[in-house]
Amino acid sequence: MGVPFLLHTHQRSIWFCLLLVLFVQYWQPTTSSATYLVGLGSYDITGPAADVNMMGYANMEQIASGIHFRLQARTFIVVEPGGKRVAFVNLDACMASQLVTIKLLERLKSRYGDLYTEQNVAISGIHTHAGPGGYLQYVVYIVTSLGFVRQSFDVIVNGIEQSIIQAHENLRPGTVSVNKGELLDAGINRSPSAYLNNPSPERSRYKYNVDKEMTLLKFVDDEWGPVGAFNWFATHGTSMSRTNSLISGDNKGAAARFMEDWFKQKSLDEIDIVYPEGLDTLKINEGSPRRVSTIIPRLPSGVDELKQIASSFQASGGRQVTRSFSATRRLRSSFRRGNRPKFVSAFCQSNCGDVSPNVLGAFCTDTGLPCDFNRSTCNGKNELCYGRGPGYPDEFESTRLIGERQFRKAVDLFTTASEQIKGKIDYRHTYLDLSHLEVTLPSSDGNKRVVKTCPAAMGFAFAAGTTDGPGAFDFQQGDDKGNAFWKLVRNLLKTPGKEQKECQHPKPILLDTGEMKKPYDWAPSILPIQIIRIGQLVILCVPGGTCFLHINLFVI
């Protein structure tokens, strides 16, 4: 796909930055009390549950063999009456896919015309490492799945389309509120030594070495009341390890299901407004062997309630029946609940970078001692260094606990949300060739210098993995030298040129992915940048880091 306007790369980037500044500076929220049209939807995207490689850890031995719990695509649509609309889709998948987006937009165009396009539809993945792979179009992302997997691709495209259709058909007058708060025990920095290399003035700007803030949107239907919540919080979907073979939404997928079940129970008056210690009931006996976590609470039965109401009517003996207002109201209320839009809750990924859910830290599997602080190794081997979640050694329990912590914070923000989103809806979208950008940097002498980006390349440290999922062989985190043997292996695939080596310095190149084109591109160079504005809320969608699509929220 080409860039939609004919300017040189550096000029495009300058214009995009200027647009972003104008976007934030001049589009201030209005005082209008007009409501939006709000619609939410969700649909299954579980995909093949056997014999397909999982996406995330790049481990060829991690083949799906069952389901921990099913995956969903969740969508919210917000429409300004008489104005623009935006659709945001959150996937229980490792990441979004440009190929999926292209096919989805084709379907939406055939159904809705120009109502939903690449301009106003944003798709984000929760970064679970326990979903089926093979649905992206670049070699790096599908090499471990041995190529494209049609089943994985089709179910995601269909699930997103159906969730958008649901949200579109559920559009009704409503409001959106926003709330923010700190969640301290659901993520730690898995590379604290690297963080300490940042300049002291930079580190002093932040309270923690990772982002601890959760931001939540609460959607309220004018007739039905609350109908959903989407929140953004930074922590990786790696509570489930690289040896797991069960499809799972990991901690964020678990949190979403907890909150949706919580609201079902709350709406039927079976639990209090503050969720009790009910999640403890999800545990099973300590001595029981467990392969699949009992993650879903028992759902209430509306049929039983209707039976109780029906049994409360007394036989009339053929006489005229006196209307019972209370019983009739209860019966009508029960039937009306069947027409209520289902509550949709999404736990979206944010700037998760080096944020790990394995909050106990990283330890050596052979000695039980903490891993080397700087290299994350155990006696020089990175394969033995693993992060531990709060439920260690049970990764299902760790998934539940990190999901529960996010869920509880979301409930707190949901029940106390009071700042209403008001104002215009708008969006911007463009494509940038990130391999040839010019960037102006300040220098120590007060002058400025222009530097250029170059095609993507993976370094030796990349192959070492992380404490969430260590790599193999003798690679180490932080390696800035390389290794003669692996350089020889690299050169069999593609030998990086002098200019590429200088541009990537001091990182030694293991795979020159940005310049590898056989049998087709190994990595993307042209990538989408997107901004969505809903009143005083701006959602910035940018590709980068380990999270293919970061979502950062700024309240202006």
Coordinates of C-alpha atoms in Angstrom, one line a residue:
M1 CA 0.0 0.0 0.0
G2 CA 1.4 3.4 -1.0
V3 CA 1.7 6.6 0.9
P4 CA -1.5 8.7 0.2
F5 CA 0.3 11.9 -0.8
L6 CA 3.4 12.7 -2.8
L7 CA 6.0 14.2 -0.5
H8 CA 9.5 13.1 0.4
T9 CA 9.7 10.9 3.5
H10 CA 11.1 13.6 5.8
Q11 CA 8.6 16.1 4.6
R12 CA 5.8 13.7 5.4
S13 CA 7.0 13.2 8.9
I14 CA 7.3 17.0 9.5
W15 CA 3.8 17.6 8.2
F16 CA 2.5 14.7 10.3
C17 CA 4.1 16.2 13.5
L18 CA 2.6 19.6 12.7
L19 CA -0.8 18.1 12.2
L20 CA -0.5 16.3 15.6
V21 CA 0.4 19.6 17.3
L22 CA -2.5 21.4 15.7
F23 CA -4.8 18.4 16.5
V24 CA -4.1 18.6 20.3
Q25 CA -3.7 22.4 20.6
Y26 CA -6.7 23.7 18.8
W27 CA -9.3 21.0 19.1
Q28 CA -10.2 21.7 22.7
P29 CA -13.3 20.1 24.3
T30 CA -16.5 21.9 24.0
T31 CA -19.1 22.6 26.7
S32 CA -21.9 21.0 24.7
S33 CA -24.0 18.5 26.7
A34 CA -25.0 16.6 23.5
T35 CA -24.7 12.8 23.9
Y36 CA -23.1 10.4 21.5
L37 CA -24.4 7.3 19.8
V38 CA -22.6 4.4 21.5
G39 CA -22.5 0.8 20.4
L40 CA -20.5 -2.2 21.6
G41 CA -20.1 -5.7 20.4
S42 CA -18.0 -8.9 20.8
Y43 CA -17.4 -12.0 18.8
D44 CA -15.4 -15.2 19.1
I45 CA -12.0 -15.4 17.4
T46 CA -10.6 -18.5 19.0
G47 CA -9.3 -20.2 15.8
P48 CA -7.7 -23.6 15.4
A49 CA -7.1 -25.2 18.8
A50 CA -4.7 -27.9 17.7
D51 CA -1.6 -28.4 15.6
V52 CA -1.0 -24.7 15.0
N53 CA 2.1 -22.8 16.3
M54 CA 1.3 -20.1 18.8
M55 CA 2.2 -16.4 18.2
G56 CA 4.4 -14.5 20.5
Y57 CA 7.4 -16.5 21.9
A58 CA 8.6 -17.6 18.4
N59 CA 9.0 -21.1 19.8
M60 CA 8.5 -23.7 17.1
E61 CA 7.7 -26.4 19.8
Q62 CA 4.8 -24.4 21.2
I63 CA 1.9 -26.1 19.3
A64 CA -1.7 -25.6 20.4
S65 CA -3.3 -28.7 21.9
G66 CA -6.5 -27.4 23.5
I67 CA -8.2 -24.4 25.0
H68 CA -7.7 -22.7 28.3
F69 CA -10.5 -20.2 27.5
R70 CA -11.8 -18.8 24.3
L71 CA -10.7 -15.6 22.6
Q72 CA -12.8 -12.6 21.6
A73 CA -12.8 -9.5 19.4
R74 CA -14.4 -6.6 21.3
T75 CA -15.5 -3.3 19.6
F76 CA -16.8 0.0 20.6
I77 CA -18.2 2.6 18.2
V78 CA -18.8 6.2 19.2
V79 CA -20.8 8.5 16.8
E80 CA -21.2 12.2 17.1
P81 CA -24.8 12.9 16.0
G82 CA -24.6 14.6 12.7
G83 CA -20.8 14.2 12.7
K84 CA -18.0 11.6 12.5
R85 CA -17.7 8.2 14.1
V86 CA -14.8 6.0 15.2
A87 CA -14.6 2.3 15.8
F88 CA -12.0 0.7 18.1
V89 CA -11.4 -3.0 18.1
N90 CA -9.5 -4.9 20.9
L91 CA -8.4 -8.4 20.0
D92 CA -7.5 -11.3 22.2
A93 CA -4.5 -11.9 19.9
C94 CA -0.8 -11.2 20.1
M95 CA -1.0 -8.2 17.7
A96 CA -2.9 -6.6 14.9
S97 CA -2.2 -7.5 11.3
Q98 CA -2.2 -5.2 8.3
L99 CA -3.3 -8.1 6.1
V100 CA -6.3 -8.7 8.5
T101 CA -7.1 -5.0 8.4
I102 CA -7.0 -4.9 4.6
K103 CA -9.4 -7.8 4.2
L104 CA -11.7 -6.5 7.0
L105 CA -12.0 -3.1 5.4
E106 CA -13.0 -4.7 2.1
R107 CA -15.8 -6.5 3.8
L108 CA -16.9 -3.3 5.7
K109 CA -16.9 -1.3 2.4
S110 CA -19.2 -3.9 0.8
R111 CA -21.6 -3.7 3.7
Y112 CA -21.4 -0.1 4.8
G113 CA -19.8 1.9 2.0
D114 CA -17.5 4.5 3.2
L115 CA -18.9 4.5 6.8
Y116 CA -15.9 2.6 8.2
T117 CA -12.5 3.0 6.7
E118 CA -8.8 2.8 7.6
Q119 CA -9.2 6.4 8.8
N120 CA -11.6 5.7 11.6
V121 CA -11.2 2.0 12.4
A122 CA -8.4 1.1 14.8
I123 CA -7.4 -2.4 15.7
S124 CA -5.2 -3.4 18.7
G125 CA -4.0 -6.7 20.1
I126 CA -3.7 -7.5 23.9
H127 CA -0.4 -9.2 23.2
T128 CA -1.3 -12.6 24.5
H129 CA 1.4 -15.2 23.6
A130 CA -1.1 -18.0 23.7
G131 CA -3.1 -17.5 20.6
P132 CA -2.8 -19.2 17.2
G133 CA -0.3 -17.7 14.8
G134 CA 0.1 -17.5 11.0
Y135 CA -2.3 -14.6 10.3
L136 CA 0.3 -11.9 9.4
Q137 CA 2.0 -11.4 6.1
Y138 CA 5.7 -10.9 6.9
V139 CA 8.2 -13.7 7.2
V140 CA 9.5 -12.8 10.7
Y141 CA 5.9 -13.1 12.1
I142 CA 5.0 -16.4 10.5
V143 CA 8.3 -18.3 10.2
T144 CA 7.7 -20.4 13.3
S145 CA 4.2 -21.3 12.1
L146 CA 5.8 -22.5 8.9
G147 CA 3.9 -20.0 6.8
F148 CA 0.4 -18.5 6.5
V149 CA -2.4 -20.3 8.4
R150 CA -5.7 -19.7 6.6
Q151 CA -7.9 -20.8 9.6
S152 CA -6.2 -18.4 11.9
F153 CA -6.6 -15.5 9.5
D154 CA -10.2 -16.2 8.5
V155 CA -11.5 -16.5 12.1
I156 CA -9.9 -13.2 13.1
V157 CA -11.3 -11.3 10.1
N158 CA -14.7 -12.8 10.6
G159 CA -14.7 -12.1 14.3
I160 CA -13.7 -8.5 13.9
E161 CA -16.4 -8.0 11.2
Q162 CA -19.1 -9.5 13.4
S163 CA -18.1 -7.5 16.5
I164 CA -18.3 -4.3 14.4
I165 CA -21.7 -5.3 13.0
Q166 CA -23.0 -5.9 16.6
A167 CA -21.6 -2.6 17.8
H168 CA -23.1 -0.8 14.7
E169 CA -26.5 -2.4 15.2
N170 CA -26.4 -1.6 19.0
L171 CA -25.8 2.2 18.4
R172 CA -28.0 4.1 20.8
P173 CA -27.9 7.5 22.5
G174 CA -25.5 7.4 25.4
T175 CA -22.5 8.9 27.2
V176 CA -18.8 8.1 27.6
S177 CA -16.9 8.8 30.9
V178 CA -13.2 8.5 31.6
N179 CA -11.3 7.7 34.8
K180 CA -7.7 7.0 35.7
G181 CA -5.8 5.4 38.6
E182 CA -2.7 3.6 39.6
L183 CA -2.4 -0.2 39.6
L184 CA 0.9 -1.1 41.4
D185 CA 1.0 -4.9 41.6
A186 CA 0.3 -6.1 38.0
G187 CA 3.6 -5.3 36.2
I188 CA 7.3 -4.8 36.8
N189 CA 10.2 -3.8 34.6
R190 CA 11.8 -7.0 33.3
S191 CA 14.9 -5.1 32.2
P192 CA 15.6 -2.8 35.2
S193 CA 19.4 -2.6 34.4
A194 CA 18.6 -1.2 30.9
Y195 CA 16.3 1.4 32.4
L196 CA 19.1 2.6 34.7
N197 CA 21.1 3.5 31.6
N198 CA 18.6 6.3 30.9
P199 CA 19.9 9.8 32.0
S200 CA 19.1 10.7 35.6
P201 CA 17.1 13.8 34.6
E202 CA 14.9 11.6 32.4
R203 CA 14.3 9.0 35.1
S204 CA 13.6 11.7 37.7
R205 CA 10.5 12.7 35.6
Y206 CA 8.7 9.4 36.5
K207 CA 7.6 7.9 39.8
Y208 CA 8.2 4.3 38.7
N209 CA 10.4 2.5 36.1
V210 CA 7.2 1.4 34.3
D211 CA 3.8 3.0 33.6
K212 CA 1.5 2.1 36.4
E213 CA -1.6 4.0 35.3
M214 CA -4.8 2.5 34.1
T215 CA -7.2 4.6 32.0
L216 CA -10.8 3.4 31.7
L217 CA -13.7 4.5 29.4
K218 CA -17.2 3.8 30.7
F219 CA -20.1 3.5 28.2
V220 CA -23.6 4.3 29.4
D221 CA -26.8 3.8 27.3
D222 CA -29.4 6.4 28.0
E223 CA -32.1 3.7 28.5
W224 CA -30.2 0.7 29.8
G225 CA -27.5 2.3 31.8
P226 CA -23.9 0.9 31.7
V227 CA -23.2 -1.3 28.7
G228 CA -19.5 -1.6 28.7
A229 CA -16.0 -0.5 29.6
F230 CA -12.6 -0.4 27.8
N231 CA -9.4 0.2 29.7
W232 CA -5.7 0.5 28.9
F233 CA -3.0 -0.7 31.1
A234 CA 0.6 -1.7 30.4
T235 CA 1.6 -5.3 31.2
H236 CA 2.6 -8.2 28.9
G237 CA 0.4 -11.1 28.0
T238 CA 3.0 -13.5 29.3
S239 CA 1.6 -15.0 32.5
M240 CA 1.3 -18.2 30.4
S241 CA 4.8 -19.5 29.6
R242 CA 6.4 -20.5 26.4
T243 CA 5.8 -24.2 27.3
N244 CA 2.0 -23.6 27.5
S245 CA 0.0 -25.4 24.7
L246 CA -3.5 -24.2 25.6
I247 CA -5.1 -21.2 23.7
S248 CA -5.6 -18.4 26.2
G249 CA -6.3 -14.7 26.4
D250 CA -3.8 -14.7 29.3
N251 CA -4.2 -12.1 32.1
K252 CA -6.0 -9.5 30.0
G253 CA -8.4 -12.0 28.5
A254 CA -9.1 -13.3 32.0
A255 CA -9.7 -9.8 33.3
A256 CA -12.2 -9.1 30.6
R257 CA -14.2 -12.3 31.3
F258 CA -14.1 -11.5 35.0
M259 CA -15.6 -8.1 34.5
E260 CA -18.2 -9.2 32.0
D261 CA -19.4 -12.0 34.4
W262 CA -19.3 -9.6 37.3
F263 CA -21.7 -7.2 35.5
K264 CA -24.0 -10.1 34.6
Q265 CA -24.3 -11.1 38.2
K266 CA -24.5 -7.5 39.4
S267 CA -27.4 -6.7 36.9
L268 CA -29.3 -9.7 38.3
D269 CA -28.8 -8.5 41.9
E270 CA -26.8 -11.6 42.8
I271 CA -23.8 -9.7 44.1
D272 CA -23.1 -6.3 45.6
I273 CA -21.9 -3.2 43.7
V274 CA -18.4 -3.9 45.0
Y275 CA -17.3 -7.3 43.9
P276 CA -16.9 -9.6 46.9
E277 CA -14.0 -12.0 47.5
G278 CA -16.0 -14.1 45.0
L279 CA -13.0 -14.7 42.9
D280 CA -11.7 -17.0 45.6
T281 CA -14.5 -19.3 44.6
L282 CA -12.8 -19.8 41.3
K283 CA -10.0 -21.7 43.0
I284 CA -10.2 -25.5 43.2
N285 CA -8.9 -27.8 45.9
E286 CA -5.2 -27.4 46.5
G287 CA -4.5 -31.1 46.0
S288 CA -6.4 -31.5 42.7
P289 CA -4.3 -31.8 39.6
R290 CA -5.1 -29.0 37.2
R291 CA -4.5 -28.6 33.5
V292 CA -7.2 -26.0 32.7
S293 CA -7.9 -23.2 35.1
T294 CA -11.5 -22.8 36.3
I295 CA -11.5 -19.2 35.2
I296 CA -15.2 -18.6 34.5
P297 CA -17.6 -18.2 37.4
R298 CA -20.9 -20.0 37.4
L299 CA -23.4 -18.0 35.4
P300 CA -26.8 -17.1 37.0
S301 CA -29.9 -18.7 35.6
G302 CA -32.7 -16.4 34.5
V303 CA -35.0 -19.4 33.9
D304 CA -34.9 -20.2 37.7
E305 CA -36.0 -16.7 38.5
L306 CA -38.9 -16.8 36.1
K307 CA -40.0 -20.1 37.6
Q308 CA -40.0 -18.5 41.1
I309 CA -42.1 -15.5 39.8
A310 CA -44.6 -17.8 38.1
S311 CA -45.0 -19.9 41.3
S312 CA -45.9 -16.8 43.3
F313 CA -49.3 -16.4 41.5
Q314 CA -52.1 -18.0 43.4
A315 CA -54.9 -20.0 41.7
S316 CA -58.0 -17.9 41.2
G317 CA -60.6 -20.7 41.1
G318 CA -62.1 -19.2 38.0
R319 CA -62.6 -15.7 39.5
Q320 CA -61.3 -12.5 38.0
V321 CA -57.6 -12.1 38.8
T322 CA -56.6 -9.0 40.6
R323 CA -53.5 -7.6 39.0
S324 CA -50.4 -7.9 41.2
F325 CA -48.3 -4.8 40.3
S326 CA -45.1 -6.0 42.0
A327 CA -45.2 -9.5 40.4
T328 CA -46.0 -8.1 37.0
R329 CA -43.2 -5.5 37.2
R330 CA -40.8 -8.2 38.2
L331 CA -41.9 -10.4 35.3
R332 CA -41.7 -7.6 32.8
S333 CA -38.3 -6.6 34.2
S334 CA -37.1 -10.1 33.7
F335 CA -38.2 -10.2 30.0
R336 CA -36.8 -6.7 29.4
R337 CA -33.3 -7.8 30.6
G338 CA -33.4 -10.3 27.7
N339 CA -33.3 -7.3 25.2
R340 CA -30.6 -5.5 27.0
P341 CA -27.3 -5.1 25.1
K342 CA -24.8 -7.5 26.5
F343 CA -22.1 -5.8 28.6
V344 CA -18.7 -5.7 26.8
S345 CA -15.5 -5.2 28.7
A346 CA -12.1 -5.0 27.1
F347 CA -8.7 -4.9 28.7
C348 CA -6.5 -3.2 26.1
Q349 CA -2.8 -3.2 25.8
S350 CA -0.8 0.0 26.3
N351 CA 2.9 0.9 26.3
C352 CA 3.9 -2.6 27.6
G353 CA 7.5 -2.6 26.3
D354 CA 9.5 -4.2 29.1
V355 CA 6.5 -4.5 31.5
S356 CA 6.2 -8.1 32.8
P357 CA 3.3 -9.6 34.7
N358 CA 5.8 -12.0 36.4
V359 CA 6.0 -9.6 39.4
L360 CA 8.0 -11.9 41.7
G361 CA 11.1 -11.3 39.5
A362 CA 13.4 -13.5 37.5
F363 CA 15.1 -16.6 39.0
C364 CA 17.4 -19.4 37.9
T365 CA 15.6 -22.7 37.3
D366 CA 18.7 -24.7 38.4
T367 CA 19.6 -22.9 41.6
G368 CA 16.5 -20.9 42.6
L369 CA 18.7 -17.8 42.9
P370 CA 18.0 -14.5 41.2
C371 CA 19.3 -14.2 37.7
D372 CA 22.3 -12.0 36.8
F373 CA 21.0 -8.4 37.1
N374 CA 22.7 -7.1 34.0
R375 CA 22.5 -10.0 31.6
S376 CA 19.5 -12.0 32.9
T377 CA 21.6 -15.2 32.8
C378 CA 22.3 -18.1 35.1
N379 CA 26.0 -19.2 35.0
G380 CA 26.2 -17.5 31.6
K381 CA 23.1 -19.2 30.2
N382 CA 19.9 -17.2 29.4
E383 CA 17.8 -20.4 28.9
L384 CA 17.7 -20.9 32.7
C385 CA 16.4 -17.5 33.7
Y386 CA 12.6 -17.3 34.0
G387 CA 10.3 -14.7 35.5
R388 CA 7.9 -15.8 38.2
G389 CA 4.3 -14.8 38.4
P390 CA 2.3 -14.3 41.7
G391 CA 0.9 -17.8 41.5
Y392 CA 4.3 -19.5 40.9
P393 CA 4.7 -22.3 40.1
D394 CA 1.2 -22.5 38.7
E395 CA 1.0 -20.3 35.6
F396 CA -2.8 -20.7 35.4
E397 CA -3.0 -19.2 38.9
S398 CA -0.6 -16.4 37.9
T399 CA -2.9 -15.6 34.9
R400 CA -5.9 -15.5 37.2
L401 CA -4.2 -13.3 39.8
I402 CA -2.8 -10.7 37.4
G403 CA -6.2 -10.7 35.6
E404 CA -8.0 -10.3 38.9
R405 CA -5.8 -7.4 39.9
Q406 CA -6.6 -5.6 36.6
F407 CA -10.3 -6.5 36.9
R408 CA -10.6 -5.1 40.5
K409 CA -8.9 -1.8 39.5
A410 CA -11.2 -1.6 36.5
V411 CA -14.3 -2.1 38.7
D412 CA -13.1 0.7 41.0
L413 CA -12.5 3.1 38.1
F414 CA -15.8 2.0 36.5
T415 CA -18.0 2.6 39.6
T416 CA -16.3 6.0 40.4
A417 CA -16.0 7.4 36.8
S418 CA -17.5 10.9 36.8
E419 CA -15.6 12.9 34.1
Q420 CA -17.9 12.8 31.0
I421 CA -16.3 12.9 27.6
K422 CA -17.7 15.8 25.5
G423 CA -16.9 17.4 22.2
K424 CA -16.0 16.6 18.6
I425 CA -15.0 13.2 17.2
D426 CA -12.2 13.2 14.6
Y427 CA -9.3 11.2 13.4
R428 CA -6.1 11.2 11.3
H429 CA -4.3 8.3 9.6
T430 CA -1.3 8.1 7.4
Y431 CA 1.5 5.7 6.4
L432 CA 5.2 6.5 7.1
D433 CA 8.2 4.8 5.7
L434 CA 10.1 4.3 8.9
S435 CA 13.2 3.1 7.1
H436 CA 14.1 6.5 5.6
L437 CA 13.1 9.2 8.1
E438 CA 15.1 12.3 8.8
V439 CA 15.1 13.3 12.5
T440 CA 16.6 16.5 13.9
L441 CA 18.3 16.1 17.3
P442 CA 19.7 18.7 19.6
S443 CA 23.5 18.4 20.3
S444 CA 25.5 19.1 23.4
D445 CA 26.9 22.3 21.9
G446 CA 23.5 23.8 21.4
N447 CA 23.3 23.2 17.7
K448 CA 21.1 20.7 15.9
R449 CA 22.0 17.7 13.7
V450 CA 20.0 15.7 11.3
V451 CA 20.1 11.9 11.5
K452 CA 18.4 9.3 9.4
T453 CA 16.7 6.0 10.2
C454 CA 17.5 2.9 8.2
P455 CA 15.9 -0.5 7.4
A456 CA 15.0 -2.7 10.3
A457 CA 17.5 -5.2 11.7
M458 CA 17.4 -7.6 14.7
G459 CA 20.4 -7.7 16.9
F460 CA 22.1 -10.6 18.8
A461 CA 20.4 -9.5 22.0
F462 CA 17.0 -10.0 20.4
A463 CA 17.7 -13.8 20.1
A464 CA 18.3 -14.0 23.8
G465 CA 14.6 -13.3 24.4
T466 CA 13.5 -12.0 27.7
T467 CA 12.9 -13.3 31.2
D468 CA 9.3 -13.9 30.2
G469 CA 10.5 -16.3 27.4
P470 CA 14.2 -16.9 27.1
G471 CA 15.7 -17.7 23.8
A472 CA 18.0 -20.7 22.9
F473 CA 21.7 -21.3 22.4
D474 CA 24.3 -18.9 23.8
F475 CA 22.7 -15.5 23.1
Q476 CA 22.6 -12.9 25.9
Q477 CA 20.6 -9.8 26.6
G478 CA 22.6 -6.6 26.1
D479 CA 25.1 -8.2 23.7
D480 CA 26.8 -5.4 21.7
K481 CA 29.6 -7.6 20.2
G482 CA 28.1 -10.5 18.4
N483 CA 29.5 -13.9 17.7
A484 CA 31.6 -15.1 14.7
F485 CA 29.7 -18.4 14.3
W486 CA 26.3 -16.7 14.2
K487 CA 27.6 -14.0 11.9
L488 CA 28.6 -16.8 9.5
V489 CA 25.1 -18.3 9.7
R490 CA 23.6 -14.8 9.2
N491 CA 25.6 -14.2 6.1
L492 CA 24.1 -17.3 4.5
L493 CA 20.7 -15.5 4.6
K494 CA 21.8 -11.9 4.1
T495 CA 25.0 -10.1 4.7
P496 CA 24.3 -6.5 5.9
G497 CA 26.2 -3.8 4.0
K498 CA 28.5 -1.2 5.4
E499 CA 25.9 1.6 5.5
Q500 CA 23.4 -0.7 7.3
K501 CA 26.0 -1.7 9.9
E502 CA 27.0 1.9 10.6
C503 CA 23.4 2.9 10.9
Q504 CA 22.6 0.1 13.3
H505 CA 25.7 0.6 15.4
P506 CA 26.4 -0.2 18.2
K507 CA 23.9 -3.0 17.8
P508 CA 25.5 -5.9 15.9
I509 CA 23.1 -7.3 13.3
L510 CA 22.0 -10.9 13.6
L511 CA 19.2 -10.7 11.0
D512 CA 19.0 -7.8 8.4
T513 CA 15.2 -8.2 8.2
G514 CA 14.5 -4.8 6.7
E515 CA 16.6 -5.7 3.6
M516 CA 15.6 -9.3 3.3
K517 CA 13.1 -9.8 0.5
K518 CA 13.0 -13.6 -0.3
P519 CA 10.7 -15.2 -0.7
Y520 CA 8.9 -11.9 0.2
D521 CA 9.5 -9.1 2.8
W522 CA 10.7 -10.3 6.2
A523 CA 9.6 -7.1 8.0
P524 CA 7.5 -4.0 7.2
S525 CA 9.0 -0.6 6.4
I526 CA 5.9 1.4 5.7
L527 CA 3.6 1.4 8.8
P528 CA 0.4 3.1 9.8
I529 CA 0.2 6.0 12.3
Q530 CA -3.3 6.8 13.6
I531 CA -4.9 9.3 15.9
I532 CA -8.5 9.1 17.2
R533 CA -10.1 11.9 19.1
I534 CA -13.3 11.6 21.2
G535 CA -13.9 14.9 22.9
Q536 CA -11.0 15.6 25.3
L537 CA -9.6 12.1 24.8
V538 CA -7.0 11.3 22.2
I539 CA -6.0 7.8 21.4
L540 CA -2.6 7.5 19.6
C541 CA -2.0 4.3 17.7
V542 CA 1.6 3.8 16.8
P543 CA 3.6 0.7 15.8
G544 CA 6.8 0.0 17.7
G545 CA 8.6 -2.1 20.3
T546 CA 7.3 -5.6 21.3
C547 CA 3.7 -4.4 21.2
F548 CA 2.9 -4.1 17.5
L549 CA 0.2 -1.6 18.3
H550 CA 0.7 0.6 21.3
I551 CA -2.3 2.6 22.6
N552 CA -1.5 5.6 24.7
L553 CA -4.2 7.8 26.1
F554 CA -3.8 11.5 26.9
V555 CA -6.6 13.5 28.6
I556 CA -6.2 17.2 27.5

